[in-house]
Short mmCIF file of C-alpha atoms in Angstrom, two decimals:
data_model
loop_
_atom_site.label_atom_id
_atom_site.label_comp_id
_atom_site.label_asym_id
_atom_site.label_seq_id
_atom_site.Cartn_x
_atom_site.Cartn_y
_atom_site.Cartn_z
CA UNK M 20 54.35 151.73 108.68
CA UNK M 21 55.60 155.16 109.67
CA UNK M 22 54.73 156.96 112.86
CA UNK M 23 52.09 159.71 112.82
CA UNK M 24 50.47 158.85 109.48
CA UNK M 25 48.45 161.81 108.29
CA UNK M 26 44.82 161.63 107.14
CA UNK M 27 45.00 163.21 103.66
CA UNK M 28 41.57 162.95 102.02
CA UNK M 29 37.88 163.38 102.70
CA UNK M 30 36.55 160.09 101.34
CA UNK M 31 35.80 157.54 104.05
CA UNK M 32 35.73 153.75 104.28
CA UNK M 33 32.43 152.20 105.47
CA UNK M 34 32.57 150.24 108.72
CA UNK M 35 29.66 148.01 109.78
CA UNK M 36 29.74 147.22 113.46
CA UNK M 37 27.28 145.98 115.99
CA UNK M 38 26.75 143.31 118.61
CA UNK M 39 26.95 139.64 117.74
CA UNK M 40 23.95 138.38 115.70
CA UNK M 41 23.02 141.88 114.51
CA UNK M 42 23.58 141.07 110.82
CA UNK M 43 26.95 142.67 110.00
CA UNK M 44 28.18 139.76 107.89
CA UNK M 45 25.04 139.60 105.78
CA UNK M 46 24.91 143.35 105.14
CA UNK M 47 28.60 143.56 104.21
CA UNK M 48 28.21 140.66 101.79
CA UNK M 49 25.20 142.18 100.00
CA UNK M 50 26.91 145.57 99.71
CA UNK M 51 30.01 143.92 98.26
CA UNK M 52 27.94 141.99 95.71
CA UNK M 53 25.95 145.07 94.68
CA UNK M 54 28.85 147.53 94.41
CA UNK M 55 31.87 145.40 93.55
CA UNK M 56 33.47 145.34 96.95
CA UNK M 57 35.58 143.17 99.22
CA UNK M 58 35.02 142.60 102.93
CA UNK M 59 37.62 143.42 105.57
CA UNK M 60 36.67 141.18 108.51
CA UNK M 61 37.37 142.74 111.91
CA UNK M 62 36.86 139.58 113.93
CA UNK M 63 39.56 138.18 116.20
CA UNK M 64 38.36 134.58 115.88
CA UNK M 65 37.37 134.27 112.23
CA UNK M 66 40.98 134.68 111.18
CA UNK M 67 41.72 131.17 112.52
CA UNK M 68 41.00 128.21 110.27
CA UNK M 69 40.00 125.96 113.16
CA UNK M 70 37.28 128.29 114.49
CA UNK M 71 34.42 128.10 112.03
CA UNK M 72 31.01 127.27 113.48
CA UNK M 73 31.73 128.91 116.82
CA UNK M 74 32.99 132.14 115.25
CA UNK M 75 30.01 132.66 112.94
CA UNK M 76 32.00 132.83 109.70
CA UNK M 77 30.31 133.67 106.41
CA UNK M 78 29.00 130.66 104.51
CA UNK M 79 31.21 128.86 102.01
CA UNK M 80 29.04 130.30 99.23
CA UNK M 81 29.66 133.84 100.51
CA UNK M 82 33.41 133.21 100.70
CA UNK M 83 33.46 131.83 97.14
CA UNK M 84 31.48 134.77 95.75
CA UNK M 85 33.16 137.68 97.56
CA UNK M 86 36.74 138.07 98.78
CA UNK M 87 36.77 138.26 102.58
CA UNK M 88 40.06 139.38 104.11
CA UNK M 89 41.27 138.09 107.50
CA UNK M 90 39.18 134.92 107.40
CA UNK M 91 40.92 131.51 107.54
CA UNK M 92 44.34 133.14 107.22
CA UNK M 93 46.01 131.80 110.37
CA UNK M 94 46.25 128.63 112.39
CA UNK M 95 46.07 128.15 116.15
CA UNK M 96 48.00 128.80 118.32
CA UNK M 97 49.67 131.47 116.14
CA UNK M 98 49.27 134.82 117.96
CA UNK M 99 47.52 137.78 116.38
CA UNK M 100 46.69 141.16 117.86
CA UNK M 101 44.83 144.39 117.20
CA UNK M 102 47.91 146.39 116.20
CA UNK M 103 48.96 143.81 113.60
CA UNK M 104 45.41 143.68 112.29
CA UNK M 105 45.17 147.47 111.94
CA UNK M 106 48.44 147.75 110.03
CA UNK M 107 47.56 144.89 107.71
CA UNK M 108 44.00 146.15 107.24
CA UNK M 109 45.20 149.62 106.18
CA UNK M 110 47.39 147.89 103.57
CA UNK M 111 44.51 145.67 102.36
CA UNK M 112 42.24 148.71 102.09
CA UNK M 113 44.81 150.45 99.92
CA UNK M 114 45.17 147.35 97.74
CA UNK M 115 41.38 147.07 97.28
CA UNK M 116 41.14 150.69 96.18
CA UNK M 117 44.00 150.40 93.71
CA UNK M 118 42.26 147.38 92.14
CA UNK M 119 38.96 149.27 91.89
CA UNK M 120 37.27 147.35 94.72
CA UNK M 121 35.29 149.04 97.49
CA UNK M 122 36.64 147.94 100.90
CA UNK M 123 33.85 147.29 103.41
CA UNK M 124 34.88 146.69 107.02
CA UNK M 125 32.60 144.48 109.09
CA UNK M 126 33.10 142.99 112.54
CA UNK M 127 32.55 143.14 116.24
CA UNK M 128 35.97 142.72 117.85
CA UNK M 129 36.21 145.91 119.85
CA UNK M 130 40.00 146.23 120.11
CA UNK M 131 40.50 145.46 116.41
CA UNK M 132 38.01 148.16 115.44
CA UNK M 133 39.48 150.69 117.85
CA UNK M 134 42.99 150.16 116.48
CA UNK M 135 41.77 150.32 112.88
CA UNK M 136 39.73 153.50 113.30
CA UNK M 137 41.43 155.39 116.12
CA UNK M 138 44.99 154.14 115.71
CA UNK M 139 47.14 152.33 118.26
CA UNK M 140 50.16 152.55 120.49
CA UNK M 141 53.18 150.36 119.93
CA UNK M 142 53.84 147.83 122.69
CA UNK M 143 56.60 145.21 122.95
CA UNK M 144 56.07 141.79 121.44
CA UNK M 145 55.17 139.01 123.90
CA UNK M 146 58.00 137.60 125.99
CA UNK M 147 57.16 133.90 125.77
CA UNK M 148 59.41 132.93 128.69
CA UNK M 149 57.85 135.55 130.94
CA UNK M 150 54.36 134.63 129.77
CA UNK M 151 54.98 130.96 130.59
CA UNK M 152 56.14 131.99 134.06
CA UNK M 153 52.97 134.03 134.59
CA UNK M 154 50.86 131.14 133.31
CA UNK M 155 52.47 128.85 135.88
CA UNK M 156 51.68 131.39 138.59
CA UNK M 157 48.08 131.53 137.38
CA UNK M 158 47.82 127.73 137.61
CA UNK M 159 49.48 127.50 141.04
CA UNK M 160 47.88 130.50 142.75
CA UNK M 161 45.01 132.56 141.33
CA UNK M 162 44.08 135.19 138.78
CA UNK M 163 43.24 137.51 141.66
CA UNK M 164 46.84 137.47 142.88
CA UNK M 165 48.12 138.43 139.42
CA UNK M 166 45.56 141.21 139.20
CA UNK M 167 46.62 142.53 142.60
CA UNK M 168 50.23 142.68 141.41
CA UNK M 169 49.08 144.59 138.31
CA UNK M 170 47.21 147.04 140.56
CA UNK M 171 50.43 147.70 142.46
CA UNK M 172 52.59 148.13 139.34
CA UNK M 173 50.09 149.93 137.08
CA UNK M 174 46.87 150.92 138.87
CA UNK M 175 45.58 152.91 135.90
CA UNK M 176 45.82 149.91 133.58
CA UNK M 177 44.32 147.60 136.20
CA UNK M 178 41.31 149.87 136.57
CA UNK M 179 40.70 149.83 132.79
CA UNK M 180 40.51 146.04 132.26
CA UNK M 181 38.24 143.19 133.30
CA UNK M 182 39.92 141.51 136.32
CA UNK M 183 38.26 138.20 135.37
CA UNK M 184 39.93 138.10 131.94
CA UNK M 185 43.14 136.06 132.37
CA UNK M 186 44.55 136.90 128.95
CA UNK M 187 44.17 140.65 129.47
CA UNK M 188 45.59 140.53 133.03
CA UNK M 189 48.59 138.43 132.03
CA UNK M 190 49.37 140.49 128.94
CA UNK M 191 49.12 143.73 130.95
CA UNK M 192 51.40 142.45 133.69
CA UNK M 193 53.80 141.08 131.10
CA UNK M 194 54.17 144.47 129.39
CA UNK M 195 54.69 146.34 132.66
CA UNK M 196 57.31 143.84 133.86
CA UNK M 197 59.08 143.87 130.46
CA UNK M 198 59.31 147.63 130.19
CA UNK M 199 59.09 148.90 133.75
CA UNK M 200 56.67 151.50 132.35
CA UNK M 201 52.92 151.94 132.64
CA UNK M 202 50.61 151.44 129.68
CA UNK M 203 49.67 155.12 129.59
CA UNK M 204 53.35 156.18 129.43
CA UNK M 205 54.07 153.69 126.66
CA UNK M 206 51.07 154.95 124.70
CA UNK M 207 52.54 158.46 124.65
CA UNK M 208 55.86 157.38 123.18
CA UNK M 209 54.73 156.04 119.81
CA UNK M 210 51.29 156.23 118.30
CA UNK M 211 50.18 155.15 114.83
CA UNK M 212 47.32 157.08 113.25
CA UNK M 213 45.09 155.59 110.57
CA UNK M 214 45.73 157.01 107.10
CA UNK M 215 42.03 156.58 106.32
CA UNK M 216 38.83 158.10 107.58
CA UNK M 217 35.84 155.89 108.27
CA UNK M 218 32.06 156.12 108.06
CA UNK M 219 30.86 154.01 110.98
CA UNK M 220 27.43 152.35 111.00
CA UNK M 221 26.06 150.71 114.12
CA UNK M 222 23.50 147.97 113.51
CA UNK M 223 21.09 147.89 116.40
CA UNK M 224 18.06 145.92 117.50
CA UNK M 225 15.72 146.21 120.45
CA UNK M 226 17.20 144.16 123.27
CA UNK M 227 14.51 141.44 123.26
CA UNK M 228 14.91 140.84 119.51
CA UNK M 229 18.69 140.78 119.74
CA UNK M 230 18.55 138.19 122.52
CA UNK M 231 16.08 136.11 120.50
CA UNK M 232 18.46 136.13 117.53
CA UNK M 233 21.39 135.21 119.76
CA UNK M 234 19.54 132.19 121.14
CA UNK M 235 18.49 131.17 117.63
CA UNK M 236 22.05 131.47 116.33
CA UNK M 237 23.41 129.29 119.13
CA UNK M 238 20.73 126.66 118.49
CA UNK M 239 21.72 126.64 114.82
CA UNK M 240 25.41 126.38 115.71
CA UNK M 241 24.69 123.31 117.81
CA UNK M 242 22.62 121.76 115.00
CA UNK M 243 25.49 122.41 112.58
CA UNK M 244 28.06 120.54 114.66
CA UNK M 245 29.55 123.06 117.07
CA UNK M 246 30.05 120.48 119.82
CA UNK M 247 32.21 118.31 117.53
CA UNK M 248 34.23 121.34 116.42
CA UNK M 249 34.79 122.44 120.01
CA UNK M 250 35.79 118.90 121.08
CA UNK M 251 38.36 118.62 118.30
CA UNK M 252 39.88 121.97 119.31
CA UNK M 253 39.76 121.04 123.00
CA UNK M 254 41.60 117.77 122.38
CA UNK M 255 44.33 119.65 120.56
CA UNK M 256 44.52 123.00 122.37
CA UNK M 257 42.12 123.01 125.30
CA UNK M 258 44.87 122.95 127.90
CA UNK M 259 46.38 126.12 126.40
CA UNK M 260 44.65 128.84 128.39
CA UNK M 261 47.12 131.36 126.92
CA UNK M 262 45.40 131.18 123.50
CA UNK M 263 43.16 134.22 123.72
CA UNK M 264 40.90 133.13 120.84
CA UNK M 265 39.84 130.13 122.94
CA UNK M 266 39.11 132.23 126.02
CA UNK M 267 35.93 133.43 124.36
CA UNK M 268 32.22 132.79 124.61
CA UNK M 269 31.10 129.44 123.29
CA UNK M 270 34.37 127.58 123.32
CA UNK M 271 35.19 128.21 126.96
CA UNK M 272 31.74 126.99 128.15
CA UNK M 273 32.05 123.76 126.16
CA UNK M 274 35.64 123.30 127.29
CA UNK M 275 34.34 123.36 130.87
CA UNK M 276 31.72 120.79 129.86
CA UNK M 277 34.46 118.56 128.41
CA UNK M 278 36.35 118.92 131.70
CA UNK M 279 33.12 117.77 133.41
CA UNK M 280 32.77 121.02 135.34
CA UNK M 281 29.08 121.03 134.41
CA UNK M 282 26.59 119.34 132.10
CA UNK M 283 26.04 119.97 128.40
CA UNK M 284 22.67 121.59 129.19
CA UNK M 285 24.40 123.96 131.60
CA UNK M 286 27.08 124.70 128.99
CA UNK M 287 24.43 125.68 126.43
CA UNK M 288 22.55 127.80 128.96
CA UNK M 289 25.76 129.62 129.97
CA UNK M 290 26.79 130.02 126.34
CA UNK M 291 23.54 131.86 125.62
CA UNK M 292 23.72 133.93 128.79
CA UNK M 293 27.36 134.91 128.27
CA UNK M 294 26.74 135.76 124.61
CA UNK M 295 23.91 138.09 125.63
CA UNK M 296 26.23 139.68 128.22
CA UNK M 297 28.94 140.07 125.59
CA UNK M 298 26.53 141.68 123.12
CA UNK M 299 25.52 144.21 125.76
CA UNK M 300 29.18 145.06 126.45
CA UNK M 301 29.82 145.45 122.71
CA UNK M 302 26.95 147.93 122.37
CA UNK M 303 28.20 149.98 125.31
CA UNK M 304 31.76 150.02 123.95
CA UNK M 305 30.70 151.07 120.46
CA UNK M 306 28.55 153.90 121.78
CA UNK M 307 31.43 155.20 123.90
CA UNK M 308 34.24 154.83 121.37
CA UNK M 309 32.89 155.87 117.97
CA UNK M 310 30.77 158.43 116.21
CA UNK M 311 28.28 156.49 114.09
CA UNK M 312 25.11 156.41 112.03
CA UNK M 313 22.60 154.05 113.58
CA UNK M 314 20.90 151.48 111.33
CA UNK M 315 17.82 149.52 112.34
CA UNK M 316 18.96 145.93 111.85
CA UNK M 317 15.36 144.72 111.86
CA UNK M 318 14.49 146.42 108.56
CA UNK M 319 14.83 144.59 105.19
CA UNK M 320 18.32 144.16 103.76
CA UNK M 321 17.50 146.58 100.91
CA UNK M 322 16.72 149.34 103.43
CA UNK M 323 19.89 148.66 105.38
CA UNK M 324 21.94 148.84 102.18
CA UNK M 325 20.27 152.09 101.19
CA UNK M 326 21.01 153.61 104.61
CA UNK M 327 24.73 152.93 104.13
CA UNK M 328 24.99 154.08 100.53
CA UNK M 329 23.10 157.30 101.21
CA UNK M 330 25.74 158.46 103.66
CA UNK M 331 29.05 156.79 102.85
CA UNK M 332 31.19 158.90 100.54
CA UNK M 333 33.06 155.95 99.09
CA UNK M 334 29.94 154.84 97.18
CA UNK M 335 29.72 158.17 95.35
CA UNK M 336 30.65 158.55 91.68
CA UNK M 337 34.37 158.64 91.07
CA UNK M 338 35.32 158.04 94.69
CA UNK M 339 37.57 155.07 93.99
CA UNK M 340 39.44 157.03 91.32
CA UNK M 341 40.13 159.78 93.83
CA UNK M 342 41.20 157.31 96.49
CA UNK M 343 43.44 155.33 94.14
CA UNK M 344 45.73 158.34 93.88
CA UNK M 345 46.31 158.22 97.64
CA UNK M 346 48.82 155.77 99.12
CA UNK M 347 49.91 154.85 102.62
CA UNK M 348 53.40 156.19 103.35
CA UNK M 349 56.06 153.60 104.02
#
């Protein structure tokens, strides 16, 4: 992928984003069925085969009917990041178009979506020896001490991240130690721009309804065997706090339950509370990062589909033919 890719056409790829439980997966699936499309999943957990119930993957029937990219393609603890996703997603989008398939992006992973739509800076690959050293420091001292060191070395980066997120703190400190340069300086050196434009649609619900759907989804996950899935993953990987996909809502609460930090009832209560908190952060991030068309997620699926197809240029007559003549420079 070359540096400074240039946006060369007016047709735009539809992106369905929104907080967890807002209906992105369902809407993307129905659009793909109706218009001959394929779904580009922008979800940092669904890409892993082991994370199924807890990541809210599409049903097996959906996966059999419509091609979903970036679902069940990797195995823990294989690392994956937003920059890799963006590069691979741009290539998958091009492949869909050349085969006459409408690419429909759907997901809620904020960094994946930002890299895909806004582009990304190139940072060094993880230094596993350094990361292990930082992990040992985390275990022997505290996350707060690592965050304080990051504040000293790169105060701008420290101010931009959640100090309670161990993966983000360790990765940030790792990059600064590796390069001796701040994140902002690294970002200026090499930046990759998306070769595609995007029509962004934000699915939204009134807060009380969203929270009701979140609670219902978690109850359904538990009925469908989430505890057994989480226990199997915990037995195999639970000690690996460096696996960012496991430092997420749902798994981390049940991992604490398995460690007997609190009861199962408390784990479920915290899982619901933390998911509601996460959904609120997602909404705030999306509003601040992207220009979008808002869609009422409470309306019937037919109305949601109509709202997308009325605006998105890629659904217009002949759009795929025009796009198929465009290719990503190598």
